PDB file of C-alpha atoms and ligand atoms in Angstrom:
ATOM      1  CA  MET A  61       0.515   0.596 -21.964  1.00  0.00           C
ATOM      2  CA  SER A  62       0.829   0.173 -18.469  1.00  0.00           C
ATOM      3  CA  LEU A  63       0.785   3.106 -16.164  1.00  0.00           C
ATOM      4  CA  ILE A  64       3.945   1.494 -14.315  1.00  0.00           C
ATOM      5  CA  GLU A  65       5.704  -1.900 -15.128  1.00  0.00           C
ATOM      6  CA  THR A  66       8.750  -4.095 -13.860  1.00  0.00           C
ATOM      7  CA  GLN A  67      10.839  -6.619 -16.014  1.00  0.00           C
ATOM      8  CA  ASN A  68      12.767  -8.957 -14.084  1.00  0.00           C
ATOM      9  CA  MET A  69      13.354  -6.704 -11.399  1.00  0.00           C
ATOM     10  CA  THR A  70      15.552  -7.590  -8.580  1.00  0.00           C
ATOM     11  CA  VAL A  71      16.233  -5.831  -5.231  1.00  0.00           C
ATOM     12  CA  ALA A  72      18.191  -5.614  -2.737  1.00  0.00           C
ATOM     13  CA  MET A  73      17.661  -4.206   0.662  1.00  0.00           C
ATOM     14  CA  GLY A  74      20.583  -4.002   3.432  1.00  0.00           C
ATOM     15  CA  GLY A  75      23.006  -6.355   0.970  1.00  0.00           C
ATOM     16  CA  HIS A  76      20.104  -9.015   1.006  1.00  0.00           C
ATOM     17  CA  ILE A  77      17.992  -9.769  -1.686  1.00  0.00           C
ATOM     18  CA  ALA A  78      14.551  -8.613  -0.929  1.00  0.00           C
ATOM     19  CA  LEU A  79      12.756  -9.342  -4.397  1.00  0.00           C
ATOM     20  CA  ARG A  80      13.887 -11.754  -7.079  1.00  0.00           C
ATOM     21  CA  GLN A  81      12.950 -11.289 -10.760  1.00  0.00           C
ATOM     22  CA  VAL A  82       9.641  -9.272 -10.878  1.00  0.00           C
ATOM     23  CA  ASP A  83       7.756  -8.818 -13.226  1.00  0.00           C
ATOM     24  CA  PHE A  84       4.886  -6.433 -12.384  1.00  0.00           C
ATOM     25  CA  HIS A  85       2.395  -4.094 -14.301  1.00  0.00           C
ATOM     26  CA  ILE A  86      -0.853  -1.833 -13.707  1.00  0.00           C
ATOM     27  CA  ASN A  87      -2.951  -0.636 -15.773  1.00  0.00           C
ATOM     28  CA  SER A  88      -5.469   2.497 -15.570  1.00  0.00           C
ATOM     29  CA  GLY A  89      -8.458   1.908 -13.790  1.00  0.00           C
ATOM     30  CA  GLU A  90      -7.090  -1.304 -12.209  1.00  0.00           C
ATOM     31  CA  ILE A  91      -7.359  -2.041  -8.495  1.00  0.00           C
ATOM     32  CA  VAL A  92      -4.320  -4.507  -7.620  1.00  0.00           C
ATOM     33  CA  THR A  93      -3.689  -5.964  -4.488  1.00  0.00           C
ATOM     34  CA  ILE A  94      -0.709  -7.284  -2.910  1.00  0.00           C
ATOM     35  CA  VAL A  95      -0.357  -9.967  -0.367  1.00  0.00           C
ATOM     36  CA  GLY A  96       2.463 -11.935   1.207  1.00  0.00           C
ATOM     37  CA  PRO A  97       4.047 -12.582   4.732  1.00  0.00           C
ATOM     38  CA  ASN A  98       6.129 -10.348   6.723  1.00  0.00           C
ATOM     39  CA  GLY A  99       9.455  -9.500   5.301  1.00  0.00           C
ATOM     40  CA  SER A 100       8.140 -10.673   1.546  1.00  0.00           C
ATOM     41  CA  GLY A 101       9.217  -7.420  -0.216  1.00  0.00           C
ATOM     42  CA  LYS A 102       5.710  -6.084  -0.330  1.00  0.00           C
ATOM     43  CA  SER A 103       6.733  -2.700   1.023  1.00  0.00           C
ATOM     44  CA  THR A 104      10.218  -3.117  -1.478  1.00  0.00           C
ATOM     45  CA  LEU A 105       8.118  -3.598  -4.454  1.00  0.00           C
ATOM     46  CA  LEU A 106       5.966  -0.200  -3.769  1.00  0.00           C
ATOM     47  CA  LYS A 107       9.331   1.550  -3.048  1.00  0.00           C
ATOM     48  CA  ALA A 108      10.964   0.424  -6.361  1.00  0.00           C
ATOM     49  CA  LEU A 109       7.650   1.233  -7.970  1.00  0.00           C
ATOM     50  CA  ILE A 110       7.750   4.853  -6.712  1.00  0.00           C
ATOM     51  CA  GLY A 111      11.743   5.315  -7.454  1.00  0.00           C
ATOM     52  CA  ALA A 112      12.605   5.320  -3.828  1.00  0.00           C
ATOM     53  CA  VAL A 113      15.107   2.263  -4.192  1.00  0.00           C
ATOM     54  CA  LYS A 114      16.831   1.202  -7.139  1.00  0.00           C
ATOM     55  CA  PRO A 115      16.679  -2.008  -8.588  1.00  0.00           C
ATOM     56  CA  GLN A 116      19.774  -4.271  -8.468  1.00  0.00           C
ATOM     57  CA  THR A 117      19.132  -5.373 -12.102  1.00  0.00           C
ATOM     58  CA  GLY A 118      16.042  -5.077 -14.261  1.00  0.00           C
ATOM     59  CA  LYS A 119      14.037  -2.398 -15.052  1.00  0.00           C
ATOM     60  CA  VAL A 120      10.778   0.130 -14.030  1.00  0.00           C
ATOM     61  CA  THR A 121       9.321   1.613 -16.615  1.00  0.00           C
ATOM     62  CA  ARG A 122       6.611   4.390 -15.808  1.00  0.00           C
ATOM     63  CA  GLN A 123       4.157   6.297 -18.234  1.00  0.00           C
ATOM     64  CA  PRO A 124       5.865   9.953 -18.654  1.00  0.00           C
ATOM     65  CA  LYS A 125       4.942  12.450 -16.157  1.00  0.00           C
ATOM     66  CA  LEU A 126       2.848   9.807 -14.211  1.00  0.00           C
ATOM     67  CA  ARG A 127       1.271  11.014 -11.279  1.00  0.00           C
ATOM     68  CA  ILE A 128       1.787   8.520  -8.293  1.00  0.00           C
ATOM     69  CA  GLY A 129       0.107   9.701  -4.377  1.00  0.00           C
ATOM     70  CA  TYR A 130       2.033   7.190  -1.998  1.00  0.00           C
ATOM     71  CA  VAL A 131       0.697   6.236   1.234  1.00  0.00           C
ATOM     72  CA  PRO A 132       3.543   4.657   3.306  1.00  0.00           C
ATOM     73  CA  GLN A 133       3.196   2.043   5.633  1.00  0.00           C
ATOM     74  CA  LYS A 134       4.799   4.000   8.449  1.00  0.00           C
ATOM     75  CA  LEU A 135       5.357   7.550   8.919  1.00  0.00           C
ATOM     76  CA  HIS A 136       6.810   8.814  12.503  1.00  0.00           C
ATOM     77  CA  ILE A 137       5.788  12.168  13.550  1.00  0.00           C
ATOM     78  CA  ASP A 138       8.081  13.168  16.455  1.00  0.00           C
ATOM     79  CA  PRO A 139       5.287  14.166  18.959  1.00  0.00           C
ATOM     80  CA  THR A 140       8.284  17.103  20.610  1.00  0.00           C
ATOM     81  CA  LEU A 141       7.887  18.719  17.429  1.00  0.00           C
ATOM     82  CA  PRO A 142       4.094  19.856  17.010  1.00  0.00           C
ATOM     83  CA  ILE A 143       2.665  20.333  13.550  1.00  0.00           C
ATOM     84  CA  THR A 144      -0.728  20.886  12.322  1.00  0.00           C
ATOM     85  CA  VAL A 145      -2.661  19.268   9.759  1.00  0.00           C
ATOM     86  CA  GLN A 146      -2.975  22.074   7.837  1.00  0.00           C
ATOM     87  CA  ARG A 147       0.865  22.413   7.744  1.00  0.00           C
ATOM     88  CA  PHE A 148       1.952  18.932   7.535  1.00  0.00           C
ATOM     89  CA  LEU A 149       0.174  18.902   4.288  1.00  0.00           C
ATOM     90  CA  SER A 150       2.118  22.066   3.251  1.00  0.00           C
ATOM     91  CA  LEU A 151       5.244  20.195   3.362  1.00  0.00           C
ATOM     92  CA  PRO A 152       7.259  19.583   1.611  1.00  0.00           C
ATOM     93  CA  ILE A 153       5.413  21.655  -1.182  1.00  0.00           C
ATOM     94  CA  ARG A 154       3.624  24.769  -0.234  1.00  0.00           C
ATOM     95  CA  ARG A 155      -0.026  24.238  -1.182  1.00  0.00           C
ATOM     96  CA  SER A 156      -2.975  26.422  -1.051  1.00  0.00           C
ATOM     97  CA  LYS A 157      -5.809  26.639   1.742  1.00  0.00           C
ATOM     98  CA  GLN A 158      -8.260  25.659  -1.281  1.00  0.00           C
ATOM     99  CA  ASP A 159      -6.575  22.471  -2.052  1.00  0.00           C
ATOM    100  CA  ILE A 160      -5.954  21.504   1.369  1.00  0.00           C
ATOM    101  CA  ASP A 161      -9.683  22.327   2.421  1.00  0.00           C
ATOM    102  CA  SER A 162     -10.835  20.109  -0.888  1.00  0.00           C
ATOM    103  CA  VAL A 163      -8.875  16.996  -0.212  1.00  0.00           C
ATOM    104  CA  LEU A 164      -9.836  17.258   3.603  1.00  0.00           C
ATOM    105  CA  ASP A 165     -12.990  17.397   2.418  1.00  0.00           C
ATOM    106  CA  ARG A 166     -12.647  14.409   0.086  1.00  0.00           C
ATOM    107  CA  VAL A 167     -11.409  12.048   3.003  1.00  0.00           C
ATOM    108  CA  GLY A 168     -13.809  13.505   5.268  1.00  0.00           C
ATOM    109  CA  ALA A 169     -11.670  15.197   7.599  1.00  0.00           C
ATOM    110  CA  ASN A 170     -12.276  18.716   7.216  1.00  0.00           C
ATOM    111  CA  ASP A 171     -12.690  19.158  10.797  1.00  0.00           C
ATOM    112  CA  LEU A 172      -9.099  18.004  11.463  1.00  0.00           C
ATOM    113  CA  HIS A 173      -7.251  21.367  10.034  1.00  0.00           C
ATOM    114  CA  ASP A 174      -5.893  22.852  13.065  1.00  0.00           C
ATOM    115  CA  LYS A 175      -5.291  19.278  15.010  1.00  0.00           C
ATOM    116  CA  GLN A 176      -1.746  18.221  15.916  1.00  0.00           C
ATOM    117  CA  MET A 177      -0.695  15.161  13.790  1.00  0.00           C
ATOM    118  CA  PHE A 178       0.603  13.505  16.966  1.00  0.00           C
ATOM    119  CA  ALA A 179      -2.838  13.695  18.699  1.00  0.00           C
ATOM    120  CA  LEU A 180      -5.084  12.387  15.586  1.00  0.00           C
ATOM    121  CA  SER A 181      -6.490   8.715  16.235  1.00  0.00           C
ATOM    122  CA  GLY A 182      -5.399   6.198  13.955  1.00  0.00           C
ATOM    123  CA  GLY A 183      -8.264   6.338  11.561  1.00  0.00           C
ATOM    124  CA  GLN A 184      -7.964  10.193  11.140  1.00  0.00           C
ATOM    125  CA  PHE A 185      -4.177   9.928  10.945  1.00  0.00           C
ATOM    126  CA  GLN A 186      -4.637   7.268   7.876  1.00  0.00           C
ATOM    127  CA  ARG A 187      -7.071   9.987   6.237  1.00  0.00           C
ATOM    128  CA  VAL A 188      -4.366  12.788   6.223  1.00  0.00           C
ATOM    129  CA  LEU A 189      -2.108  10.576   4.604  1.00  0.00           C
ATOM    130  CA  LEU A 190      -4.702   9.767   2.071  1.00  0.00           C
ATOM    131  CA  ALA A 191      -5.563  13.300   1.768  1.00  0.00           C
ATOM    132  CA  ARG A 192      -1.725  14.235   1.231  1.00  0.00           C
ATOM    133  CA  ALA A 193      -1.661  11.761  -1.518  1.00  0.00           C
ATOM    134  CA  LEU A 194      -4.451  13.151  -3.372  1.00  0.00           C
ATOM    135  CA  LEU A 195      -2.895  16.438  -3.331  1.00  0.00           C
ATOM    136  CA  GLU A 196      -0.864  15.089  -6.266  1.00  0.00           C
ATOM    137  CA  LYS A 197      -4.093  14.534  -8.230  1.00  0.00           C
ATOM    138  CA  PRO A 198      -2.743  10.570  -8.797  1.00  0.00           C
ATOM    139  CA  GLN A 199      -3.404   8.698 -11.525  1.00  0.00           C
ATOM    140  CA  LEU A 200      -1.975   5.961  -9.451  1.00  0.00           C
ATOM    141  CA  LEU A 201      -2.745   5.662  -5.792  1.00  0.00           C
ATOM    142  CA  ILE A 202       0.087   3.457  -4.299  1.00  0.00           C
ATOM    143  CA  LEU A 203      -1.092   2.211  -0.231  1.00  0.00           C
ATOM    144  CA  ASP A 204       1.012   0.483   2.192  1.00  0.00           C
ATOM    145  CA  GLU A 205      -1.179  -1.383   4.466  1.00  0.00           C
ATOM    146  CA  PRO A 206      -3.757   1.579   4.874  1.00  0.00           C
ATOM    147  CA  THR A 207      -5.672  -0.069   7.522  1.00  0.00           C
ATOM    148  CA  THR A 208      -3.084  -1.049   9.683  1.00  0.00           C
ATOM    149  CA  GLY A 209      -3.893   0.065  13.559  1.00  0.00           C
ATOM    150  CA  LEU A 210      -7.747   0.431  12.412  1.00  0.00           C
ATOM    151  CA  ASP A 211     -10.471  -1.564  14.348  1.00  0.00           C
ATOM    152  CA  GLN A 212     -12.881  -3.436  11.545  1.00  0.00           C
ATOM    153  CA  PRO A 213     -15.469  -0.838  10.903  1.00  0.00           C
ATOM    154  CA  GLY A 214     -12.719   1.838  10.326  1.00  0.00           C
ATOM    155  CA  SER A 215     -10.799  -0.482   8.269  1.00  0.00           C
ATOM    156  CA  ALA A 216     -14.118  -1.129   6.376  1.00  0.00           C
ATOM    157  CA  ALA A 217     -14.872   2.561   6.135  1.00  0.00           C
ATOM    158  CA  LEU A 218     -11.487   3.614   4.578  1.00  0.00           C
ATOM    159  CA  TYR A 219     -11.580   0.586   2.365  1.00  0.00           C
ATOM    160  CA  ARG A 220     -14.671   2.207   1.224  1.00  0.00           C
ATOM    161  CA  LEU A 221     -13.297   5.608   0.720  1.00  0.00           C
ATOM    162  CA  ILE A 222     -10.509   4.162  -1.260  1.00  0.00           C
ATOM    163  CA  GLU A 223     -13.253   2.719  -3.907  1.00  0.00           C
ATOM    164  CA  GLU A 224     -15.117   5.997  -3.932  1.00  0.00           C
ATOM    165  CA  LEU A 225     -11.899   7.864  -4.766  1.00  0.00           C
ATOM    166  CA  ARG A 226     -10.957   5.266  -7.301  1.00  0.00           C
ATOM    167  CA  THR A 227     -14.134   5.945  -9.207  1.00  0.00           C
ATOM    168  CA  ASP A 228     -13.974   9.995  -8.612  1.00  0.00           C
ATOM    169  CA  LEU A 229     -10.294  10.015  -9.734  1.00  0.00           C
ATOM    170  CA  GLY A 230     -10.565   7.266 -12.426  1.00  0.00           C
ATOM    171  CA  ALA A 231      -7.407   6.493 -10.695  1.00  0.00           C
ATOM    172  CA  ALA A 232      -5.539   2.990 -10.673  1.00  0.00           C
ATOM    173  CA  VAL A 233      -5.070   1.644  -6.658  1.00  0.00           C
ATOM    174  CA  LEU A 234      -2.236  -0.580  -5.886  1.00  0.00           C
ATOM    175  CA  MET A 235      -2.124  -1.738  -2.426  1.00  0.00           C
ATOM    176  CA  VAL A 236      -0.635  -4.069   0.234  1.00  0.00           C
ATOM    177  CA  SER A 237      -3.517  -5.619   2.521  1.00  0.00           C
ATOM    178  CA  HIS A 238      -3.630  -8.317   4.892  1.00  0.00           C
ATOM    179  CA  GLU A 239      -7.041  -8.781   4.521  1.00  0.00           C
ATOM    180  CA  LEU A 240      -7.684 -10.385   1.511  1.00  0.00           C
ATOM    181  CA  HIS A 241     -10.929 -11.740   2.248  1.00  0.00           C
ATOM    182  CA  VAL A 242     -12.017  -8.314   2.691  1.00  0.00           C
ATOM    183  CA  VAL A 243     -10.190  -6.603  -0.411  1.00  0.00           C
ATOM    184  CA  MET A 244     -10.942  -9.411  -2.535  1.00  0.00           C
ATOM    185  CA  SER A 245     -14.625  -8.467  -4.399  1.00  0.00           C
ATOM    186  CA  ALA A 246     -12.935  -5.271  -4.932  1.00  0.00           C
ATOM    187  CA  SER A 247      -9.584  -6.065  -6.391  1.00  0.00           C
ATOM    188  CA  ASP A 248      -9.275  -6.658 -10.468  1.00  0.00           C
ATOM    189  CA  ARG A 249      -6.319  -8.681  -9.402  1.00  0.00           C
ATOM    190  CA  VAL A 250      -3.794 -10.446  -6.388  1.00  0.00           C
ATOM    191  CA  ILE A 251      -0.568 -10.660  -6.299  1.00  0.00           C
ATOM    192  CA  CYS A 252       0.962 -13.024  -3.830  1.00  0.00           C
ATOM    193  CA  LEU A 253       4.708 -12.421  -3.043  1.00  0.00           C
ATOM    194  CA  ASN A 254       7.317 -14.241  -1.212  1.00  0.00           C
ATOM    195  CA  GLY A 255      10.620 -12.617  -2.132  1.00  0.00           C
ATOM    196  CA  HIS A 256       9.485 -13.356  -5.623  1.00  0.00           C
ATOM    197  CA  VAL A 257       5.828 -13.644  -7.327  1.00  0.00           C
ATOM    198  CA  CYS A 258       4.345 -16.883  -6.018  1.00  0.00           C
ATOM    199  CA  CYS A 259       1.209 -16.506  -7.960  1.00  0.00           C
ATOM    200  CA  HIS A 260      -0.769 -13.620  -9.468  1.00  0.00           C
ATOM    201  CA  GLY A 261      -4.523 -13.651 -11.234  1.00  0.00           C
ATOM    202  CA  ALA A 262      -7.919 -12.849 -10.278  1.00  0.00           C
ATOM    203  CA  PRO A 263      -8.689 -12.759  -6.340  1.00  0.00           C
ATOM    204  CA  ASP A 264     -10.423 -16.401  -6.295  1.00  0.00           C
ATOM    205  CA  ILE A 265      -7.958 -17.716  -8.617  1.00  0.00           C
ATOM    206  CA  VAL A 266      -5.155 -16.858  -6.007  1.00  0.00           C
ATOM    207  CA  ALA A 267      -7.063 -17.788  -3.219  1.00  0.00           C
ATOM    208  CA  SER A 268      -7.119 -21.153  -4.622  1.00  0.00           C
ATOM    209  CA  ALA A 269      -3.572 -21.492  -5.780  1.00  0.00           C
ATOM    210  CA  PRO A 270      -1.675 -24.274  -4.291  1.00  0.00           C
ATOM    211  CA  GLU A 271       1.264 -21.470  -3.578  1.00  0.00           C
ATOM    212  CA  TYR A 272      -0.893 -19.150  -1.811  1.00  0.00           C
ATOM    213  CA  ARG A 273      -2.673 -21.945   0.412  1.00  0.00           C
ATOM    214  CA  ALA A 274       0.551 -23.651   1.406  1.00  0.00           C
ATOM    215  CA  LEU A 275       1.529 -19.720   2.672  1.00  0.00           C
ATOM    216  CA  PHE A 276      -2.068 -18.771   4.181  1.00  0.00           C
ATOM    217  CA  GLY A 277      -4.012 -21.931   4.580  1.00  0.00           C
ATOM    218  CA  THR A 278      -7.686 -22.301   2.955  1.00  0.00           C
ATOM    219  CA  GLY A 279     -11.112 -20.591   3.054  1.00  0.00           C
ATOM    220  CA  THR A 280     -11.741 -18.368   5.969  1.00  0.00           C
ATOM    221  CA  HIS A 281      -9.068 -20.016   7.740  1.00  0.00           C
ATOM    222  CA  GLY A 282      -6.504 -18.952   5.375  1.00  0.00           C
ATOM    223  CA  ALA A 283      -7.652 -15.053   5.483  1.00  0.00           C
ATOM    224  CA  LEU A 284      -7.377 -15.519   9.571  1.00  0.00           C
ATOM    225  CA  ALA A 285      -4.018 -16.817   9.032  1.00  0.00           C
ATOM    226  CA  LEU A 286      -3.108 -14.017   7.058  1.00  0.00           C
ATOM    227  CA  TYR A 287      -4.224 -11.656   9.550  1.00  0.00           C
ATOM    228  CA  ARG A 288      -2.307 -13.372  12.185  1.00  0.00           C
ATOM    229  CA  HIS A 289       0.653 -13.256   9.914  1.00  0.00           C
ATOM    230  CA  ASP A 290       0.721  -9.378  10.416  1.00  0.00           C
ATOM    231  CA  HIS A 291       1.095  -9.507  14.278  1.00  0.00           C
ATOM    232  CA  ASP A 292       2.357 -12.951  15.075  1.00  0.00           C
ATOM    233  CA  HIS A 293       6.092 -12.001  14.507  1.00  0.00           C
ATOM    234  CA  SER A 294       7.286 -15.765  15.689  1.00  0.00           C
ATOM    235  CA  HIS A 295       6.274 -17.165  12.602  1.00  0.00           C
ATOM    236  CA  ASP A 296       8.839 -16.440  10.019  1.00  0.00           C
ATOM    237  CA  HIS A 297       8.134 -16.860   6.422  1.00  0.00           C
ATOM    238  CA  ASP A 298      10.802 -19.350   6.450  1.00  0.00           C
ATOM    239  CA  ASP A 299       8.461 -21.453   7.913  1.00  0.00           C
ATOM    240  CA  HIS A 300       6.362 -21.794   4.940  1.00  0.00           C
ATOM    241  CA  GLU A 301       7.359 -24.274   2.333  1.00  0.00           C
ATOM    242  CA  GLY A 302       4.913 -23.748  -0.671  1.00  0.00           C
ATOM    243  CA  CYS A 303       6.682 -20.810  -1.933  1.00  0.00           C
ATOM    244  CA  THR A 304      10.188 -20.503  -0.700  1.00  0.00           C
ATOM    245  CA  HIS A 305      12.611 -17.962  -2.016  1.00  0.00           C
ATOM    246  CA  ALA A 306      14.254 -19.135  -5.543  1.00  0.00           C
TER     247      ALA A 306
HETATM  248  P1  ADP B 269       7.118  -6.361   3.888  1.00  0.00           P
HETATM  249  O1  ADP B 269       6.831  -5.148   3.028  1.00  0.00           O
HETATM  250  O2  ADP B 269       6.493  -7.753   2.865  1.00  0.00           O
HETATM  251  O3  ADP B 269       6.889  -6.975   5.364  1.00  0.00           O
HETATM  252  P2  ADP B 269       9.680  -5.484   2.953  1.00  0.00           P
HETATM  253  O4  ADP B 269       9.618  -5.203   1.559  1.00  0.00           O
HETATM  254  O5  ADP B 269       9.572  -4.399   4.347  1.00  0.00           O
HETATM  255  O6  ADP B 269       8.770  -6.813   3.454  1.00  0.00           O
HETATM  256  O7  ADP B 269      11.159  -5.982   3.654  1.00  0.00           O
HETATM  257  C1  ADP B 269      11.656  -7.378   2.705  1.00  0.00           C
HETATM  258  C2  ADP B 269      13.126  -7.604   3.172  1.00  0.00           C
HETATM  259  O8  ADP B 269      14.071  -6.494   3.016  1.00  0.00           O
HETATM  260  C3  ADP B 269      13.036  -7.976   4.815  1.00  0.00           C
HETATM  261  O9  ADP B 269      14.143  -9.037   5.033  1.00  0.00           O
HETATM  262  C4  ADP B 269      13.851  -6.663   5.141  1.00  0.00           C
HETATM  263  O10 ADP B 269      14.228  -7.081   6.585  1.00  0.00           O
HETATM  264  C5  ADP B 269      14.691  -6.063   4.025  1.00  0.00           C
HETATM  265  N1  ADP B 269      14.459  -4.433   4.455  1.00  0.00           N
HETATM  266  C6  ADP B 269      13.422  -3.546   4.124  1.00  0.00           C
HETATM  267  N2  ADP B 269      13.846  -2.630   4.136  1.00  0.00           N
HETATM  268  C7  ADP B 269      15.102  -2.761   4.675  1.00  0.00           C
HETATM  269  C8  ADP B 269      16.266  -1.560   4.841  1.00  0.00           C
HETATM  270  N3  ADP B 269      15.783  -0.362   4.781  1.00  0.00           N
HETATM  271  N4  ADP B 269      17.672  -2.188   5.246  1.00  0.00           N
HETATM  272  C9  ADP B 269      17.670  -3.344   5.516  1.00  0.00           C
HETATM  273  N5  ADP B 269      16.770  -4.465   5.115  1.00  0.00           N
HETATM  274  C10 ADP B 269      15.866  -3.994   4.588  1.00  0.00           C
HETATM  275 MG1   MG B 270       5.562  -3.669   4.352  1.00  0.00          MG
END
């Protein structure tokens, strides 16, 4: 049985359909990567999987008592509210110092205990979020664009850490990434979203699928186009004709 699956799931956000008729599953130990332009419903899919938003139609089935560690795309820490890393990791559930030490150690951040959250660098912040997800002892780690704001070496190091964690924990990993060229070799399956599932399968199959190419171009240029999508807001997903909303 899959850890989690959706059948014919449609999700509305703010009165608009963000995702239409999605069939999704992830099995234990798998690494699945979601790609797609801005606004294509990637974060919405993750939120529906963790139960933070309710599907309008269709259903989500989770393995009973499934432990999920979730790293959100955005987490705003109010700089006027001082909070140390240790305290942050103890909210909302109080955790023992031993558990906190152990997860911070695991992500290579044991020197950050007493630092203020708002004083962390981008890479440190992502590691602390990852540490927080590990407190759940997850069977499934869900990461929404975990390398946003990191430079290339920082992002490579974070992906290496994620792969190590998957091996150590025996957890499945579901992540949203704009760097298909980087995560490709590590992913078992890739799902390309654009308001619905455009194409899915082994990474090389997706990278050469016409729907994917229509959205992202080809070869290395495809990977770069993918990267640009994240930052170039003048390119709305409506520009792309290969995979329009159904
Ligand atoms: P992605 O993560 O692929 O960039 P999202 O899942 O965040 O896309 O968003 C999908 C669509 O749902 C977008 O059109 C976005 O504007 C809309 N949306 C997302 N969150 C909300 C919200 N809280 N309220 C209203 N609309 C939302
Ligand atoms: Mg998103």
